One Martini backbone bead per residue (centre of mass of N, CA, C, O) as a GRO file, in nm:
protein
  214
    1UNK     BB    1   8.690  11.813   7.553
    2UNK     BB    2   8.649  11.582   7.778
    3UNK     BB    3   8.686  11.499   8.090
    4UNK     BB    4   8.911  11.295   8.284
    5UNK     BB    5   8.805  11.105   8.578
    6UNK     BB    6   8.922  11.005   8.887
    7UNK     BB    7   8.760  10.785   9.129
    8UNK     BB    8   8.782  10.744   9.478
    9UNK     BB    9   8.730  10.454   9.670
   10UNK     BB   10   8.622  10.277  10.010
   11UNK     BB   11   8.361  10.125   9.937
   12UNK     BB   12   8.036  10.049  10.121
   13UNK     BB   13   7.949  10.284  10.332
   14UNK     BB   14   7.975  10.523  10.572
   15UNK     BB   15   8.107  10.343  10.822
   16UNK     BB   16   8.318  10.146  10.609
   17UNK     BB   17   8.315  10.345  10.352
   18UNK     BB   18   8.148  10.486  10.117
   19UNK     BB   19   7.953  10.754  10.044
   20UNK     BB   20   7.695  10.705   9.844
   21UNK     BB   21   7.578  10.984   9.784
   22UNK     BB   22   7.847  11.113   9.699
   23UNK     BB   23   7.903  10.936   9.460
   24UNK     BB   24   7.646  10.985   9.294
   25UNK     BB   25   7.667  11.296   9.286
   26UNK     BB   26   7.941  11.304   9.145
   27UNK     BB   27   7.868  11.147   8.886
   28UNK     BB   28   7.638  11.331   8.803
   29UNK     BB   29   7.804  11.594   8.782
   30UNK     BB   30   7.996  11.491   8.566
   31UNK     BB   31   7.782  11.439   8.350
   32UNK     BB   32   7.672  11.736   8.349
   33UNK     BB   33   7.975  11.833   8.252
   34UNK     BB   34   8.080  11.609   8.035
   35UNK     BB   35   8.224  11.393   8.187
   36UNK     BB   36   8.457  11.140   8.243
   37UNK     BB   37   8.483  10.815   8.419
   38UNK     BB   38   8.683  10.637   8.676
   39UNK     BB   39   8.686  10.391   8.908
   40UNK     BB   40   8.860  10.338   9.227
   41UNK     BB   41   9.017  10.070   9.431
   42UNK     BB   42   9.133   9.887   9.675
   43UNK     BB   43   9.266   9.545   9.707
   44UNK     BB   44   9.119   9.506  10.014
   45UNK     BB   45   9.052   9.476  10.332
   46UNK     BB   46   8.860   9.569  10.561
   47UNK     BB   47   8.885   9.676  10.879
   48UNK     BB   48   8.564   9.658  10.894
   49UNK     BB   49   8.219   9.563  10.981
   50UNK     BB   50   7.904   9.729  10.953
   51UNK     BB   51   7.592   9.774  11.070
   52UNK     BB   52   7.375  10.018  10.932
   53UNK     BB   53   7.142   9.981  11.150
   54UNK     BB   54   7.312   9.932  11.441
   55UNK     BB   55   7.642   9.983  11.434
   56UNK     BB   56   7.753   9.699  11.443
   57UNK     BB   57   7.989   9.475  11.454
   58UNK     BB   58   8.108   9.230  11.228
   59UNK     BB   59   8.186   8.876  11.166
   60UNK     BB   60   8.343   8.990  10.889
   61UNK     BB   61   8.452   9.006  10.548
   62UNK     BB   62   8.565   9.268  10.317
   63UNK     BB   63   8.607   9.407   9.999
   64UNK     BB   64   8.668   9.713   9.874
   65UNK     BB   65   8.635   9.665   9.568
   66UNK     BB   66   8.372   9.498   9.578
   67UNK     BB   67   8.204   9.712   9.729
   68UNK     BB   68   8.234   9.945   9.525
   69UNK     BB   69   8.083   9.790   9.294
   70UNK     BB   70   7.794   9.830   9.406
   71UNK     BB   71   7.763  10.138   9.331
   72UNK     BB   72   7.892  10.108   9.005
   73UNK     BB   73   7.814   9.845   8.852
   74UNK     BB   74   8.137   9.744   8.833
   75UNK     BB   75   8.284  10.034   8.764
   76UNK     BB   76   8.585   9.914   8.876
   77UNK     BB   77   8.926   9.954   8.974
   78UNK     BB   78   9.229   9.895   9.050
   79UNK     BB   79   9.455  10.125   9.173
   80UNK     BB   80   9.706   9.993   9.036
   81UNK     BB   81   9.595  10.105   8.740
   82UNK     BB   82   9.655  10.394   8.800
   83UNK     BB   83   9.704  10.678   8.572
   84UNK     BB   84   9.753  11.009   8.551
   85UNK     BB   85   9.798  11.032   8.234
   86UNK     BB   86   9.480  10.940   8.176
   87UNK     BB   87   9.411  11.214   8.334
   88UNK     BB   88   9.281  11.537   8.451
   89UNK     BB   89   9.155  11.413   8.726
   90UNK     BB   90   9.070  11.398   9.084
   91UNK     BB   91   8.845  11.212   9.312
   92UNK     BB   92   8.755  11.210   9.666
   93UNK     BB   93   8.550  11.058   9.855
   94UNK     BB   94   8.374  10.976  10.130
   95UNK     BB   95   8.381  10.831  10.434
   96UNK     BB   96   8.510  10.606  10.669
   97UNK     BB   97   8.695  10.456  10.466
   98UNK     BB   98   8.913  10.673  10.460
   99UNK     BB   99   8.975  10.630  10.786
  100UNK     BB  100   9.008  10.290  10.753
  101UNK     BB  101   9.124  10.204  10.453
  102UNK     BB  102   9.305  10.451  10.337
  103UNK     BB  103   9.340  10.480  10.649
  104UNK     BB  104   9.410  10.543  11.024
  105UNK     BB  105   9.249  10.784  11.154
  106UNK     BB  106   9.023  10.638  11.329
  107UNK     BB  107   9.265  10.498  11.518
  108UNK     BB  108   9.523  10.738  11.531
  109UNK     BB  109   9.476  10.996  11.420
  110UNK     BB  110   9.745  11.212  11.357
  111UNK     BB  111   9.918  10.921  11.338
  112UNK     BB  112   9.852  10.840  11.067
  113UNK     BB  113   9.816  10.638  10.780
  114UNK     BB  114   9.870  10.585  10.434
  115UNK     BB  115   9.802  10.424  10.175
  116UNK     BB  116  10.032  10.392   9.934
  117UNK     BB  117   9.836  10.401   9.680
  118UNK     BB  118   9.713  10.677   9.765
  119UNK     BB  119   9.960  10.862   9.791
  120UNK     BB  120  10.055  10.811   9.504
  121UNK     BB  121   9.811  10.937   9.360
  122UNK     BB  122   9.824  11.217   9.485
  123UNK     BB  123  10.115  11.283   9.382
  124UNK     BB  124  10.075  11.232   9.076
  125UNK     BB  125   9.874  11.463   9.015
  126UNK     BB  126  10.051  11.690   9.116
  127UNK     BB  127  10.306  11.636   8.941
  128UNK     BB  128  10.115  11.672   8.671
  129UNK     BB  129   9.922  11.930   8.722
  130UNK     BB  130   9.657  11.814   8.854
  131UNK     BB  131   9.349  11.816   8.960
  132UNK     BB  132   9.190  11.794   9.296
  133UNK     BB  133   8.927  11.631   9.486
  134UNK     BB  134   8.786  11.676   9.823
  135UNK     BB  135   8.560  11.512  10.056
  136UNK     BB  136   8.472  11.549  10.362
  137UNK     BB  137   8.718  11.355  10.518
  138UNK     BB  138   8.952  11.349  10.301
  139UNK     BB  139   9.125  11.616  10.372
  140UNK     BB  140   9.293  11.487  10.611
  141UNK     BB  141   9.521  11.372  10.418
  142UNK     BB  142   9.674  11.619  10.294
  143UNK     BB  143   9.899  11.711  10.517
  144UNK     BB  144  10.065  11.437  10.476
  145UNK     BB  145  10.147  11.534  10.165
  146UNK     BB  146  10.084  11.861  10.189
  147UNK     BB  147  10.242  12.132  10.274
  148UNK     BB  148  10.018  12.374  10.383
  149UNK     BB  149   9.745  12.304  10.307
  150UNK     BB  150   9.432  12.409  10.178
  151UNK     BB  151   9.124  12.333  10.363
  152UNK     BB  152   8.808  12.134  10.412
  153UNK     BB  153   8.538  12.002  10.658
  154UNK     BB  154   8.416  12.275  10.775
  155UNK     BB  155   8.370  12.258  11.156
  156UNK     BB  156   8.520  12.033  11.282
  157UNK     BB  157   8.724  12.043  11.547
  158UNK     BB  158   8.891  11.779  11.542
  159UNK     BB  159   8.965  11.762  11.239
  160UNK     BB  160   9.075  12.047  11.210
  161UNK     BB  161   9.295  12.007  11.427
  162UNK     BB  162   9.451  11.789  11.273
  163UNK     BB  163   9.522  11.957  11.028
  164UNK     BB  164   9.678  12.174  11.184
  165UNK     BB  165   9.884  11.981  11.330
  166UNK     BB  166   9.994  11.889  11.029
  167UNK     BB  167  10.011  12.192  10.870
  168UNK     BB  168   9.747  12.287  10.791
  169UNK     BB  169   9.480  12.489  10.636
  170UNK     BB  170   9.193  12.560  10.789
  171UNK     BB  171   8.864  12.622  10.642
  172UNK     BB  172   8.581  12.743  10.695
  173UNK     BB  173   8.266  12.588  10.572
  174UNK     BB  174   8.003  12.552  10.394
  175UNK     BB  175   7.811  12.317  10.233
  176UNK     BB  176   7.809  12.521   9.957
  177UNK     BB  177   8.122  12.513   9.956
  178UNK     BB  178   8.463  12.606   9.865
  179UNK     BB  179   8.818  12.517   9.864
  180UNK     BB  180   9.114  12.672   9.727
  181UNK     BB  181   9.435  12.548   9.620
  182UNK     BB  182   9.665  12.683   9.406
  183UNK     BB  183   9.934  12.543   9.464
  184UNK     BB  184   9.799  12.231   9.455
  185UNK     BB  185   9.531  12.199   9.300
  186UNK     BB  186   9.289  12.211   9.528
  187UNK     BB  187   8.955  12.087   9.616
  188UNK     BB  188   8.703  12.151   9.874
  189UNK     BB  189   8.429  11.983  10.063
  190UNK     BB  190   8.206  11.883  10.314
  191UNK     BB  191   7.937  11.767  10.279
  192UNK     BB  192   7.866  11.515  10.521
  193UNK     BB  193   7.988  11.694  10.751
  194UNK     BB  194   7.704  11.883  10.709
  195UNK     BB  195   7.494  11.741  10.573
  196UNK     BB  196   7.122  11.664  10.591
  197UNK     BB  197   7.102  11.627  10.274
  198UNK     BB  198   7.108  11.600   9.938
  199UNK     BB  199   7.088  11.899   9.861
  200UNK     BB  200   7.327  11.996  10.028
  201UNK     BB  201   7.544  11.811   9.911
  202UNK     BB  202   7.510  11.900   9.612
  203UNK     BB  203   7.602  12.196   9.627
  204UNK     BB  204   7.911  12.139   9.676
  205UNK     BB  205   7.971  11.917   9.467
  206UNK     BB  206   7.902  12.082   9.216
  207UNK     BB  207   8.129  12.292   9.261
  208UNK     BB  208   8.367  12.104   9.258
  209UNK     BB  209   8.318  11.983   8.976
  210UNK     BB  210   8.315  12.249   8.819
  211UNK     BB  211   8.609  12.318   8.889
  212UNK     BB  212   8.739  12.063   8.770
  213UNK     BB  213   8.595  12.132   8.468
  214UNK     BB  214   8.732  12.409   8.364
   0.00000   0.00000   0.00000
């Protein structure tokens, strides 16, 4: 029987939403593993909007759920509808939207807050004994929810330092590696925290997804 996986998105675009390459590579890897998936995102306004060509902030508003729909051809639901009981696993992709929309890490550093619907989902999958994967910047959320969790974002000194300061155990990891926390049933990989191209990002994402689908 194929695995049913919930995939959490944070908008559209690396600088203010989900990292598009990571999302596509994750969904491709899930399909290659024979898994089925449903994407979810919060129905909220983005923290801000950036021009991805100039990196300048734009005077406009965008909705995280609507923006996430751009990546997945509309196949995304409000995270308020997510029930851990309906799935075997959860994956959270990266992009600065995790640090800006799903949390306030980009603005408050280690004093950040996590969007209640996101922390609820994280806790629900753990409480149900179901595996979860986090990639790129997303693992920075983990020590806020799971005391002493072991995870990786690669080797970024500042982000790794925040994880450690929050009580997590950061493990340095190459772009093609994964770190598994057996206590919390969580797997992490650096993805575009280290990747310089699609092939490099794919190497670690494929391993994370394969572990999720064991």
